[in-house]
Amino acid sequence: MATVSIKEVAARAGVSPGTVSNVLNRPAKVAPGTRERVRRAIHELGFVRHGSASTLRAGHSRTVGLSVIDIGNPFFTEIAAGVEEMASERGYAVILGNSAGSRTKEERNLRVLAEQRVRGVLITPSDQDLARLDRLRERGISVVLVDHPGHRPDQCAVAVDDVAGGRAAVAHLLAGGARHVAYVTGPLTIRQCAERRQGALAALEAAGLDPDRLEIVETAAMTARAGERAAGDLLRDGLPEAIFCANDLLALGVLRTLLQAGVRVPDDVALMGYDDIDFAAASAVSLSSMRQPTHQLGRTATELLLDECDNPGTHAHQHIMFQAELVARESTR
Amino acid sequence: MATVSIKEVAARAGVSPGTVSNVLNRPAKVAPGTRERVRRAIHELGFVRHGSASTLRAGHSRTVGLSVIDIGNPFFTEIAAGVEEMASERGYAVILGNSAGSRTKEERNLRVLAEQRVRGVLITPSDQDLARLDRLRERGISVVLVDHPGHRPDQCAVAVDDVAGGRAAVAHLLAGGARHVAYVTGPLTIRQCAERRQGALAALEAAGLDPDRLEIVETAAMTARAGERAAGDLLRDGLPEAIFCANDLLALGVLRTLLQAGVRVPDDVALMGYDDIDFAAASAVSLSSMRQPTHQLGRTATELLLDECDNPGTHAHQHIMFQAELVARESTR
DNA sequence: CGGAGAAGGTAAAACGTTCTACTGGTGAGG
DNA sequence: CCTCACCAGTAGAACGTTTTACCTTCTCCG
């Protein structure tokens, strides 16, 4: 209640409000003695700057928005952690929006972000139609795409190379001696699933094998339960020598079902996941996987965004593509 | 850039800015015809209210702060999802802070929240010293404790009964025929760990067993790796008939080590976790666990907070205690 | 017919900062 | 001695809303 303003600080330090503002924002402009006096007054009165007043007058805030598809998925959570870390280092606050896969919810979130006059928005787009992001940019809100290649030159984007990741995964399985490989995947309308498949095909071709021999098992969701069902299908129709799953949750489900059926992993079937979530290393047979630099993804995206905000003149838009890293564990040994 | 203000809307609709404000905040006060005219103008101009100006003048914002200990832990992530959902329904934005277990980082986050003049703060406190929260309240910022019993009558709190949870878990193990039980736990300075242990002891007493027979294995962290080490100790010193772990990550580590050593679960040793994270059901032997209503925890805490903000007169502070639910799976069958 | 009260609206003063233009004062260069 | 530049700081006008006090009309009722 007893909210203390810059004026009271000024009065106590015997200066004008403008000088207090300078101490806060451009300390070098103020003589050392005065600066100290003001700082002491701030401390004694417990003054906290009113962010809204500052935003209103200065024309920009010290907040960024983060809109993700599913905050419950460890992949996005780690991105969020990276974003929060970098933003916090730079003195920015993060406003979180969870679109839960719903386009209308995403739009509502973007609207709230626009009202809050965030400096910029980090978004993992819920679909391929990015036109609504232009309306944000028209308002002077920078946008950085996360986990999306970002085909346009007028915006930054940060992603992981899913084609290369899929290729590396399947190449690893082939190097282990497998010739017949199955790909257990979520809906191929999901960009990540489709690109990892493309990589898998490339790996087969590079090894001089017929790409048509890649057996595709497409599931409705990317969950452990869906993986169990997919493994059931494979058991019925005849097992391949190796299975590549589009994410670790699918792989965990496959693994569980195979083990229960008495199939030995990796002796009978080699298995790879994707994402390298924490639990991949903790499963009964530890799971080989493709590690993505999620934390780094969040940090870098935030860095690009803040650079775009702070140096609008010199900022060059970038599309940064990270590489996934193969982590070999028992399931492919 | 072309930021359109309430004045331009007013001009286009042929009314005063005050009327536009009324349409926005108290539509009932405006004649239907005028209201429609203003709404159309808003739509045509693409007007978006300037949240900061609104906050500045009205004296309160439409944002709440959320400070959690570890955004990477699924337990907190699910809470965050619940918070975001409820806040979004009520038109509030959520500002996220991750304290990462560091007290100084938590304080920095709270400071940022104070600057943003959030309406209230939801916090899973990083330690037991809650004095710093009083300073927020002095500023008129409501505080609700999350996953903390909240012993004080002047604030709301939402938690899950860890004593009862620990009791139920061990009672379940005893009902399965075990007499010698081990408790694998993180640091007992963590409130949750200590209270679950207390519940475990109560269950032993209730069954007429000597509480001293509860073998305590305390680890430095609550991770799968720590669980592996703890299981190693147990294998060396002699296995109990049942193991209760303070969380699922520990339990997954224990499970993995036991299976590798050829121990059959649950035939040789029964095993229980806590939290019922998604992966509990997906492990090689599916894991029995205590399910906590995390999503609900987040929703309820937010509801209490917004109630406190919106009805400061009639609001009664509450301490809500949820109960954990036993989920029996293969590991205790 | 007079007055009270409601309905629908307006004008203008806040809210707490930041920023621009300005004022003295001081020292260096010509 | 004059000018110019610079330093340190000030006064006061913004920024875009909300809110208060106030002004007209109308309607209703005794």
XYZ file of C-alpha atoms (C1' of nucleotides) in Angstrom:
726
model
C 0.000 0.000 0.000
C 2.601 2.487 1.107
C 3.913 2.523 -2.420
C 6.883 4.873 -2.585
C 7.510 6.751 -5.798
C 10.480 8.294 -7.479
C 9.374 11.688 -6.198
C 9.776 10.748 -2.571
C 13.197 9.329 -3.309
C 14.106 12.587 -5.018
C 12.885 14.635 -2.064
C 14.891 12.608 0.430
C 18.055 12.749 -1.673
C 17.568 16.453 -2.355
C 17.471 16.126 -6.137
C 14.846 16.213 -8.870
C 12.919 13.149 -10.049
C 14.749 13.318 -13.349
C 18.047 12.718 -11.625
C 16.692 9.684 -9.832
C 15.566 8.353 -13.187
C 19.070 8.904 -14.507
C 20.607 7.017 -11.601
C 18.283 4.155 -12.425
C 18.820 4.093 -16.169
C 22.058 5.881 -16.997
C 24.129 5.984 -13.805
C 27.186 7.274 -15.682
C 25.396 10.569 -16.336
C 25.239 11.374 -12.638
C 28.081 12.657 -10.434
C 29.360 9.914 -8.105
C 28.415 11.767 -4.920
C 24.849 12.418 -5.998
C 24.561 8.906 -7.312
C 25.430 7.463 -3.930
C 23.040 9.777 -2.132
C 20.214 8.700 -4.413
C 21.100 5.042 -4.058
C 20.998 5.359 -0.304
C 17.604 7.048 -0.429
C 16.286 4.276 -2.682
C 17.484 1.668 -0.249
C 16.214 3.405 2.850
C 12.752 3.923 1.446
C 12.578 0.479 -0.135
C 11.736 2.020 -3.473
C 10.813 -0.335 -6.314
C 10.405 1.104 -9.771
C 6.866 0.966 -11.162
C 7.346 -1.153 -14.268
C 4.095 -0.064 -15.876
C 4.812 3.628 -15.592
C 8.221 2.991 -17.027
C 6.826 0.953 -19.881
C 4.179 3.526 -20.632
C 6.556 6.419 -20.874
C 9.548 4.659 -22.387
C 7.427 2.920 -24.985
C 8.763 -0.565 -24.320
C 8.662 -3.081 -21.530
C 11.193 -5.405 -19.977
C 9.186 -8.541 -20.565
C 9.161 -11.192 -23.252
C 6.409 -13.646 -24.046
C 6.857 -17.376 -24.430
C 4.181 -19.428 -26.139
C 4.667 -23.187 -26.213
C 2.555 -26.052 -27.494
C 2.635 -28.233 -24.400
C 4.234 -27.165 -21.187
C 3.797 -30.727 -19.910
C 6.266 -32.162 -22.442
C 9.835 -32.290 -21.070
C 11.131 -31.100 -24.406
C 9.304 -27.784 -24.115
C 9.927 -27.524 -20.425
C 13.657 -27.574 -20.962
C 13.319 -24.910 -23.612
C 11.320 -22.815 -21.173
C 14.011 -23.248 -18.547
C 16.620 -21.973 -20.993
C 14.475 -19.004 -21.933
C 13.801 -18.101 -18.340
C 17.483 -18.341 -17.477
C 18.675 -16.046 -20.228
C 15.839 -13.566 -19.797
C 16.474 -13.395 -16.096
C 20.183 -12.758 -16.653
C 19.298 -9.776 -18.794
C 16.738 -8.444 -16.342
C 13.722 -9.450 -18.372
C 10.606 -11.155 -17.077
C 8.986 -14.025 -18.966
C 5.255 -14.222 -19.517
C 4.247 -17.810 -20.139
C 1.516 -18.973 -22.478
C 0.544 -22.589 -23.068
C -1.390 -23.185 -26.241
C -2.086 -26.856 -25.398
C -2.171 -27.525 -29.119
C -5.239 -25.334 -29.561
C -5.033 -22.618 -32.108
C -7.669 -20.452 -30.440
C -5.858 -20.680 -27.148
C -2.652 -19.665 -28.849
C -4.382 -16.657 -30.335
C -5.815 -15.673 -26.978
C -2.353 -15.898 -25.473
C -0.836 -13.747 -28.191
C -3.522 -11.174 -27.533
C -2.673 -11.055 -23.856
C 0.981 -10.656 -24.767
C 0.114 -7.785 -27.069
C -1.819 -6.091 -24.268
C 1.124 -6.474 -21.955
C 3.246 -4.800 -24.616
C 5.934 -7.452 -24.355
C 9.185 -6.570 -26.015
C 9.111 -9.709 -28.081
C 7.627 -13.151 -28.407
C 9.245 -16.567 -28.528
C 6.939 -19.103 -30.040
C 6.896 -22.756 -30.973
C 4.169 -22.421 -33.596
C 1.212 -24.737 -33.220
C 0.817 -24.987 -36.973
C 2.368 -23.862 -40.207
C 0.259 -20.754 -40.734
C 2.407 -17.944 -39.450
C 0.423 -14.992 -40.778
C -0.898 -14.046 -37.354
C 2.670 -13.424 -36.249
C 2.918 -10.642 -38.792
C 0.228 -8.748 -36.954
C 2.432 -8.806 -33.886
C 5.360 -7.484 -35.835
C 3.232 -4.696 -37.215
C 2.793 -3.635 -33.612
C 6.543 -3.508 -33.147
C 6.781 -6.797 -31.289
C 9.697 -8.920 -32.431
C 9.084 -12.605 -32.996
C 11.530 -15.496 -32.879
C 10.475 -18.965 -33.959
C 11.601 -21.814 -31.738
C 12.024 -25.373 -33.007
C 10.958 -24.225 -36.427
C 13.313 -23.690 -39.371
C 11.728 -20.324 -40.221
C 11.829 -20.056 -43.966
C 11.458 -16.294 -44.073
C 14.336 -13.849 -44.133
C 12.616 -11.198 -42.014
C 12.629 -13.086 -38.769
C 14.926 -15.109 -36.559
C 14.465 -18.798 -36.021
C 16.130 -21.492 -33.964
C 15.745 -25.175 -34.677
C 17.411 -28.573 -34.585
C 18.219 -30.394 -37.800
C 15.696 -33.215 -37.780
C 16.732 -34.634 -41.137
C 20.327 -35.001 -40.015
C 19.142 -36.386 -36.692
C 17.044 -39.057 -38.348
C 19.901 -39.938 -40.653
C 22.383 -40.273 -37.793
C 19.997 -42.444 -35.807
C 19.364 -44.900 -38.615
C 23.012 -44.885 -39.704
C 23.851 -45.963 -36.173
C 21.377 -48.824 -36.353
C 22.753 -49.914 -39.714
C 26.298 -49.766 -38.382
C 25.163 -52.236 -35.729
C 24.428 -54.733 -38.494
C 20.705 -54.230 -38.993
C 19.337 -54.357 -42.524
C 15.625 -54.330 -41.883
C 14.569 -51.194 -39.934
C 11.150 -49.997 -38.734
C 10.271 -46.351 -38.030
C 7.659 -45.863 -35.306
C 6.361 -42.320 -35.600
C 3.613 -39.941 -34.610
C 1.456 -38.324 -37.300
C 3.574 -37.567 -40.354
C 1.803 -34.217 -40.615
C 4.009 -33.123 -37.743
C 7.047 -31.521 -39.281
C 9.509 -33.131 -36.898
C 8.176 -36.637 -37.610
C 8.270 -36.160 -41.353
C 11.790 -34.769 -41.397
C 13.187 -37.496 -39.178
C 11.697 -40.009 -41.576
C 13.322 -38.233 -44.483
C 16.657 -38.558 -42.699
C 16.045 -42.225 -42.073
C 15.461 -42.810 -45.779
C 18.630 -40.942 -46.651
C 20.618 -43.160 -44.305
C 19.298 -46.277 -46.012
C 20.188 -44.958 -49.435
C 23.660 -43.970 -48.307
C 24.177 -47.546 -47.168
C 23.119 -48.824 -50.563
C 19.844 -50.213 -49.266
C 16.407 -49.886 -50.770
C 14.578 -47.035 -48.965
C 11.312 -48.877 -49.492
C 12.455 -51.416 -46.963
C 11.910 -48.842 -44.185
C 8.783 -50.111 -42.487
C 6.658 -47.185 -41.294
C 4.375 -47.567 -38.269
C 2.400 -44.383 -37.814
C 0.592 -43.769 -34.517
C -1.990 -41.184 -33.527
C -0.061 -39.764 -30.601
C 3.511 -39.578 -29.430
C 2.986 -41.265 -26.094
C 4.234 -44.406 -24.389
C 0.851 -46.043 -24.797
C 0.927 -45.476 -28.535
C 4.367 -47.056 -28.558
C 3.009 -50.164 -26.849
C 0.373 -50.589 -29.510
C 2.894 -50.083 -32.288
C 5.138 -52.760 -30.780
C 2.156 -55.075 -30.634
C 1.653 -54.628 -34.363
C 5.295 -55.335 -35.037
C 5.244 -58.474 -32.898
C 2.277 -59.755 -34.835
C 3.605 -58.903 -38.294
C 7.181 -59.986 -37.724
C 9.956 -58.105 -36.016
C 12.574 -56.046 -37.849
C 16.200 -56.109 -36.750
C 16.057 -52.539 -35.502
C 13.417 -49.982 -34.510
C 13.789 -46.208 -34.686
C 11.179 -44.215 -32.744
C 10.321 -40.582 -33.387
C 10.561 -39.776 -29.688
C 11.526 -41.357 -26.408
C 8.016 -41.792 -25.114
C 7.166 -44.001 -28.074
C 10.428 -45.880 -27.599
C 9.739 -46.525 -23.922
C 6.383 -48.019 -24.804
C 7.926 -50.195 -27.503
C 10.660 -51.339 -25.158
C 8.262 -52.315 -22.438
C 6.110 -54.378 -24.763
C 9.070 -56.134 -26.366
C 10.591 -57.088 -23.022
C 7.280 -58.456 -21.802
C 7.041 -60.591 -24.913
C 10.427 -62.051 -24.122
C 12.248 -60.251 -26.906
C 15.807 -59.386 -25.925
C 16.988 -55.824 -26.530
C 19.404 -55.239 -28.172
C 20.240 -58.888 -28.960
C 17.078 -59.647 -30.902
C 16.079 -56.087 -31.800
C 18.052 -52.848 -31.500
C 16.078 -49.765 -30.432
C 16.551 -46.027 -30.685
C 14.537 -43.121 -29.355
C 14.724 -39.370 -29.905
C 14.990 -36.376 -27.518
C 17.086 -38.061 -24.833
C 14.742 -37.170 -22.034
C 15.989 -37.931 -18.528
C 14.086 -41.172 -18.349
C 15.792 -42.613 -21.413
C 18.835 -43.426 -19.321
C 16.738 -44.821 -16.486
C 14.671 -47.409 -18.328
C 15.132 -51.145 -17.793
C 17.404 -51.389 -20.805
C 18.892 -47.941 -21.095
C 17.764 -46.304 -24.272
C 19.944 -44.964 -27.064
C 18.633 -41.644 -28.256
C 19.310 -38.407 -30.106
C 20.042 -35.617 -27.682
C 18.774 -32.197 -28.653
C 20.252 -29.064 -27.104
C 16.896 -27.945 -25.711
C 18.230 -25.715 -22.989
C 20.579 -24.098 -25.460
C 17.714 -23.712 -27.909
C 15.822 -21.615 -25.381
C 18.847 -19.569 -24.417
C 19.857 -18.827 -27.992
C 16.361 -17.917 -29.087
C 16.109 -15.469 -26.213
C 19.490 -14.008 -27.026
C 18.460 -13.408 -30.627
C 15.223 -11.831 -29.509
C 16.855 -9.452 -27.063
C 19.512 -8.551 -29.600
C 16.806 -7.722 -32.100
C 15.083 -5.548 -29.498
C 18.166 -3.763 -28.220
C 19.931 -3.179 -31.542
C 17.193 -2.866 -34.125
C 19.641 -1.092 -36.421
C 22.476 -3.566 -36.623
C 20.533 -6.728 -35.944
C 20.782 -9.329 -38.673
C 18.064 -11.959 -38.733
C 19.425 -15.452 -38.369
C 18.232 -18.981 -38.841
C 20.244 -21.081 -36.456
C 20.227 -24.816 -36.917
C 21.564 -26.991 -34.132
C 22.596 -30.606 -34.560
C 21.273 -33.457 -32.483
C 23.870 -35.664 -30.831
C 23.799 -39.435 -30.801
C 23.825 -41.005 -27.351
C 24.515 -44.738 -27.596
C 23.351 -46.860 -24.677
C 22.489 -50.483 -24.041
C 19.545 -50.669 -26.393
C 21.846 -50.561 -29.433
C 24.929 -52.215 -28.023
C 4.437 1.037 -34.539
C 1.095 2.354 -35.653
C -0.120 1.910 -32.107
C -3.749 2.994 -31.924
C -5.017 4.497 -28.708
C -8.351 4.829 -27.024
C -8.568 8.395 -28.284
C -8.602 7.395 -31.924
C -11.255 4.825 -31.198
C -13.290 7.510 -29.472
C -12.919 9.872 -32.404
C -14.033 7.271 -34.898
C -17.023 6.242 -32.826
C -17.923 9.846 -32.130
C -17.717 9.554 -28.351
C -15.325 10.578 -25.596
C -12.404 8.432 -24.431
C -14.177 7.902 -21.139
C -17.004 6.142 -22.880
C -14.634 3.810 -24.673
C -13.116 2.970 -21.328
C -16.584 2.200 -20.019
C -17.297 -0.098 -22.934
C -14.098 -1.925 -22.112
C -14.589 -2.194 -18.367
C -18.247 -1.704 -17.543
C -20.213 -2.330 -20.734
C -23.530 -2.228 -18.853
C -23.071 1.483 -18.209
C -23.205 2.282 -21.906
C -26.305 2.441 -24.126
C -26.491 -0.567 -26.459
C -26.272 1.509 -29.628
C -23.199 3.407 -28.532
C -21.664 0.222 -27.229
C -21.942 -1.410 -30.623
C -20.560 1.622 -32.395
C -17.541 1.646 -30.110
C -17.024 -2.087 -30.481
C -17.045 -1.742 -34.233
C -14.508 1.070 -34.095
C -12.266 -1.030 -31.855
C -12.434 -3.869 -34.308
C -11.902 -1.789 -37.401
C -8.863 -0.019 -35.980
C -7.429 -3.166 -34.429
C -7.216 -1.460 -31.082
C -5.488 -3.326 -28.253
C -5.633 -1.873 -24.776
C -2.309 -0.710 -23.396
C -1.941 -2.890 -20.316
C 0.681 -0.709 -18.692
C -1.351 2.471 -18.946
C -4.283 0.611 -17.521
C -2.231 -0.804 -14.675
C -0.713 2.560 -13.903
C -3.989 4.382 -13.641
C -6.129 1.628 -12.143
C -3.508 0.749 -9.567
C -3.464 -2.979 -10.275
C -2.447 -5.249 -13.095
C -3.936 -8.341 -14.664
C -0.903 -10.512 -14.113
C 0.124 -12.988 -11.453
C 3.593 -14.246 -10.685
C 4.571 -17.877 -10.349
C 7.824 -18.800 -8.661
C 8.787 -22.471 -8.630
C 11.825 -24.336 -7.376
C 12.571 -26.345 -10.493
C 10.700 -25.933 -13.715
C 12.461 -29.036 -15.020
C 10.718 -31.319 -12.529
C 7.462 -32.765 -13.922
C 5.808 -32.207 -10.569
C 6.229 -28.432 -10.804
C 5.558 -28.386 -14.512
C 2.121 -29.841 -13.971
C 1.425 -27.278 -11.288
C 2.477 -24.557 -13.699
C 0.140 -25.934 -16.336
C -2.755 -25.768 -13.867
C -1.882 -22.212 -12.903
C -1.602 -21.087 -16.482
C -4.925 -22.687 -17.354
C -6.902 -21.023 -14.577
C -5.198 -17.658 -14.979
C -5.841 -17.690 -18.683
C -9.522 -18.494 -18.135
C -9.815 -15.425 -15.952
C -7.945 -13.201 -18.381
C -4.770 -13.026 -16.334
C -1.229 -13.436 -17.643
C 1.336 -15.522 -15.778
C 4.873 -14.318 -15.224
C 7.154 -17.261 -14.633
C 10.136 -17.347 -12.301
C 12.393 -20.334 -11.772
C 14.420 -20.196 -8.589
C 16.430 -23.325 -9.458
C 16.772 -23.967 -5.760
C 18.800 -20.796 -5.286
C 17.615 -18.384 -2.691
C 19.235 -15.382 -4.338
C 17.640 -16.218 -7.646
C 14.282 -16.504 -5.939
C 14.763 -13.081 -4.414
C 15.702 -11.604 -7.755
C 12.571 -13.095 -9.271
C 10.366 -11.706 -6.534
C 11.886 -8.311 -7.140
C 11.056 -8.472 -10.817
C 7.513 -9.469 -9.920
C 7.249 -6.516 -7.566
C 8.420 -4.195 -10.343
C 5.819 -5.611 -12.680
C 3.222 -4.862 -10.008
C 1.714 -8.328 -10.309
C -1.633 -8.719 -8.655
C -0.396 -11.647 -6.618
C 2.271 -14.294 -6.342
C 2.056 -18.069 -6.260
C 5.158 -19.570 -4.765
C 6.579 -22.940 -3.868
C 8.975 -21.624 -1.248
C 12.591 -22.686 -1.638
C 13.075 -22.791 2.115
C 11.226 -22.375 5.363
C 12.006 -18.710 5.940
C 8.969 -16.888 4.661
C 9.719 -13.418 6.034
C 10.554 -12.042 2.596
C 7.018 -12.777 1.520
C 5.750 -10.317 4.108
C 7.535 -7.549 2.278
C 5.500 -8.389 -0.797
C 2.294 -8.267 1.173
C 3.252 -4.891 2.598
C 3.251 -3.712 -1.002
C -0.277 -4.971 -1.474
C 0.706 -8.108 -3.364
C -1.209 -11.174 -2.247
C 0.734 -14.372 -1.736
C -0.456 -17.965 -1.902
C 1.837 -20.799 -0.849
C 1.865 -23.827 -3.122
C 2.843 -27.296 -1.916
C 3.403 -25.863 1.533
C 1.015 -26.287 4.474
C 1.194 -22.591 5.375
C 1.042 -22.416 9.112
C -0.043 -18.793 9.276
C -3.628 -17.606 9.352
C -3.047 -14.470 7.275
C -2.349 -16.214 4.004
C -3.738 -18.916 1.777
C -1.900 -22.162 1.195
C -2.441 -25.262 -0.905
C -0.653 -28.515 -0.234
C -0.877 -32.283 -0.387
C -0.890 -34.304 2.829
C 2.550 -35.925 2.765
C 2.168 -37.661 6.105
C -1.013 -39.374 4.994
C 0.604 -40.169 1.654
C 3.593 -41.815 3.269
C 1.299 -43.747 5.580
C -0.859 -45.011 2.728
C 2.161 -46.067 0.703
C 3.714 -48.109 3.478
C 0.359 -49.511 4.590
C -0.011 -50.793 1.033
C 3.395 -52.475 1.190
C 2.553 -54.043 4.546
C -0.764 -55.281 3.217
C 1.217 -57.081 0.538
C 2.888 -59.106 3.237
C 6.124 -57.195 3.772
C 7.448 -56.823 7.302
C 10.854 -55.322 6.651
C 10.589 -52.033 4.723
C 13.277 -49.586 3.531
C 12.656 -45.878 2.870
C 14.871 -44.412 0.154
C 14.676 -40.644 0.484
C 16.281 -37.362 -0.489
C 17.645 -35.060 2.207
C 15.414 -35.235 5.277
C 15.742 -31.468 5.587
C 13.253 -31.297 2.720
C 9.848 -31.009 4.277
C 8.199 -33.441 1.891
C 10.796 -36.144 2.550
C 10.552 -35.758 6.307
C 6.772 -35.869 6.360
C 6.525 -38.899 4.117
C 8.916 -40.649 6.480
C 6.736 -39.664 9.411
C 3.769 -41.232 7.650
C 5.760 -44.380 6.971
C 6.553 -44.700 10.658
C 2.909 -44.226 11.556
C 1.915 -47.037 9.209
C 4.379 -49.395 10.874
C 3.059 -48.551 14.301
C -0.514 -48.963 13.196
C 0.383 -52.463 12.006
C 1.878 -53.242 15.391
C 5.441 -53.259 14.081
C 8.469 -51.624 15.590
C 9.044 -48.279 13.810
C 12.768 -48.704 14.314
C 12.675 -51.449 11.742
C 12.159 -48.855 8.988
C 15.518 -48.794 7.279
C 16.329 -45.270 6.120
C 18.565 -44.713 3.103
C 19.146 -40.994 2.673
C 20.554 -39.696 -0.624
C 21.931 -36.318 -1.575
C 19.577 -35.741 -4.496
C 16.199 -36.943 -5.673
C 17.332 -38.283 -9.023
C 17.412 -41.657 -10.755
C 21.174 -41.816 -10.358
C 20.888 -41.362 -6.615
C 18.343 -44.160 -6.606
C 20.802 -46.483 -8.342
C 23.394 -45.841 -5.684
C 20.897 -46.389 -2.901
C 19.875 -49.711 -4.420
C 23.526 -50.685 -4.603
C 23.813 -50.096 -0.863
C 20.738 -52.181 -0.189
C 22.008 -55.033 -2.360
C 25.246 -55.060 -0.429
C 23.697 -54.824 3.045
C 20.817 -57.199 2.459
C 17.520 -56.545 0.767
C 14.315 -55.690 2.601
C 11.002 -57.163 1.496
C 9.732 -53.817 0.279
C 11.154 -50.429 -0.678
C 9.344 -47.096 -0.475
C 10.967 -44.234 -2.399
C 10.350 -40.556 -1.718
C 9.792 -39.890 -5.409
C 9.504 -41.695 -8.704
C 12.906 -40.714 -10.013
C 14.560 -42.437 -7.065
C 12.289 -45.438 -7.556
C 13.172 -45.741 -11.247
C 16.850 -45.785 -10.361
C 16.285 -48.413 -7.692
C 14.208 -50.532 -10.052
C 16.802 -50.500 -12.762
C 19.591 -51.556 -10.437
C 17.555 -54.332 -8.861
C 16.521 -55.802 -12.212
C 20.087 -55.756 -13.449
C 21.147 -57.636 -10.346
C 18.599 -60.308 -11.150
C 16.222 -59.356 -8.353
C 12.604 -59.960 -9.331
C 10.119 -57.126 -8.705
C 7.660 -57.542 -7.057
C 8.305 -61.246 -6.303
C 11.543 -60.714 -4.375
C 11.074 -57.054 -3.433
C 8.000 -54.844 -3.708
C 8.612 -51.234 -4.769
C 6.703 -47.971 -4.459
C 7.428 -44.506 -5.772
C 5.789 -41.137 -5.166
C 4.362 -38.464 -7.532
C 3.074 -40.824 -10.227
C 4.879 -39.081 -13.024
C 4.010 -40.236 -16.529
C 7.018 -42.503 -16.751
C 6.022 -44.491 -13.689
C 3.535 -46.413 -15.794
C 6.003 -46.873 -18.644
C 8.937 -48.428 -16.823
C 9.996 -52.045 -17.386
C 7.996 -53.158 -14.380
C 5.287 -50.557 -14.076
C 5.683 -48.659 -10.880
C 3.166 -48.305 -8.065
C 3.078 -44.735 -6.859
C 1.196 -42.029 -4.971
C -0.596 -39.727 -7.345
C -0.778 -36.078 -6.341
C -3.371 -33.755 -7.850
C -0.722 -31.439 -9.227
C -2.820 -29.845 -11.926
C -5.604 -29.278 -9.424
C -3.089 -27.849 -6.978
C -2.138 -25.182 -9.486
C -5.718 -24.403 -10.420
C -6.913 -24.138 -6.846
C -4.020 -21.978 -5.730
C -4.716 -19.588 -8.582
C -8.395 -19.513 -7.763
C -7.658 -18.610 -4.156
C -5.255 -15.922 -5.243
C -7.661 -14.302 -7.668
C -10.459 -14.483 -5.122
C -8.255 -12.720 -2.612
C -7.472 -10.042 -5.178
C -11.002 -9.523 -6.425
C -12.854 -9.684 -3.109
C -10.429 -8.382 -0.538
C -13.334 -7.666 1.801
C -15.056 -11.029 1.969
C -12.073 -13.238 1.246
C -11.312 -15.789 3.946
C -7.814 -17.208 3.973
C -7.760 -20.961 3.588
C -5.322 -23.781 4.018
C -6.370 -26.468 1.601
C -4.909 -29.935 2.026
C -5.325 -32.424 -0.791
C -4.864 -36.163 -0.401
C -2.550 -38.266 -2.520
C -4.078 -41.291 -4.194
C -2.542 -44.734 -4.266
C -1.970 -46.166 -7.741
C -1.147 -49.874 -7.531
C 0.739 -51.362 -10.476
C 2.951 -54.348 -11.153
C 5.744 -53.371 -8.802
C 3.592 -54.207 -5.764
C 1.403 -56.930 -7.176
C -46.297 21.582 -12.934
C -42.163 21.010 -10.130
C -38.695 18.232 -8.496
C -36.237 13.974 -7.816
C -33.684 10.565 -9.788
C -31.882 7.835 -13.400
C -29.597 7.291 -17.738
C -26.000 8.410 -20.853
C -22.423 10.923 -21.552
C -18.218 14.451 -21.183
C -14.103 16.988 -19.514
C -10.158 16.861 -17.063
C -7.284 15.321 -13.455
C -4.735 11.877 -12.012
C -1.211 7.469 -12.043
C 4.720 7.251 -11.907
C 7.934 7.319 -15.048
C 11.102 9.071 -18.926
C 12.700 12.423 -22.017
C 13.466 16.860 -24.140
C 14.831 21.352 -23.768
C 16.867 24.267 -20.919
C 19.871 26.641 -17.148
C 23.977 27.741 -14.696
C 28.559 26.967 -13.944
C 33.409 25.775 -15.314
C 37.368 25.326 -18.024
C 39.872 25.358 -22.526
C 41.136 27.537 -26.818
C 41.683 31.449 -29.595
C 37.887 38.696 -22.850
C 34.789 36.094 -25.567
C 33.044 31.868 -27.259
C 32.255 27.219 -27.219
C 31.717 22.815 -25.248
C 30.612 20.186 -21.607
C 29.046 18.739 -17.153
C 25.375 18.248 -13.642
C 21.136 18.868 -12.867
C 16.108 20.853 -13.339
C 11.384 21.806 -14.951
C 7.671 20.152 -17.174
C 5.469 17.850 -20.824
C 4.373 13.702 -22.393
C 2.764 8.337 -22.418
C -2.637 5.925 -22.572
C -5.670 4.739 -19.477
C -9.275 5.164 -15.553
C -11.970 7.737 -12.552
C -14.223 11.578 -10.460
C -17.185 15.257 -10.722
C -20.303 17.195 -13.386
C -23.657 18.203 -17.153
C -27.871 17.300 -19.913
C -31.989 15.022 -20.966
C -35.797 12.156 -19.829
C -39.153 9.898 -17.013
C -41.956 9.362 -13.267
C -44.796 10.735 -9.539
C -47.161 13.473 -6.191
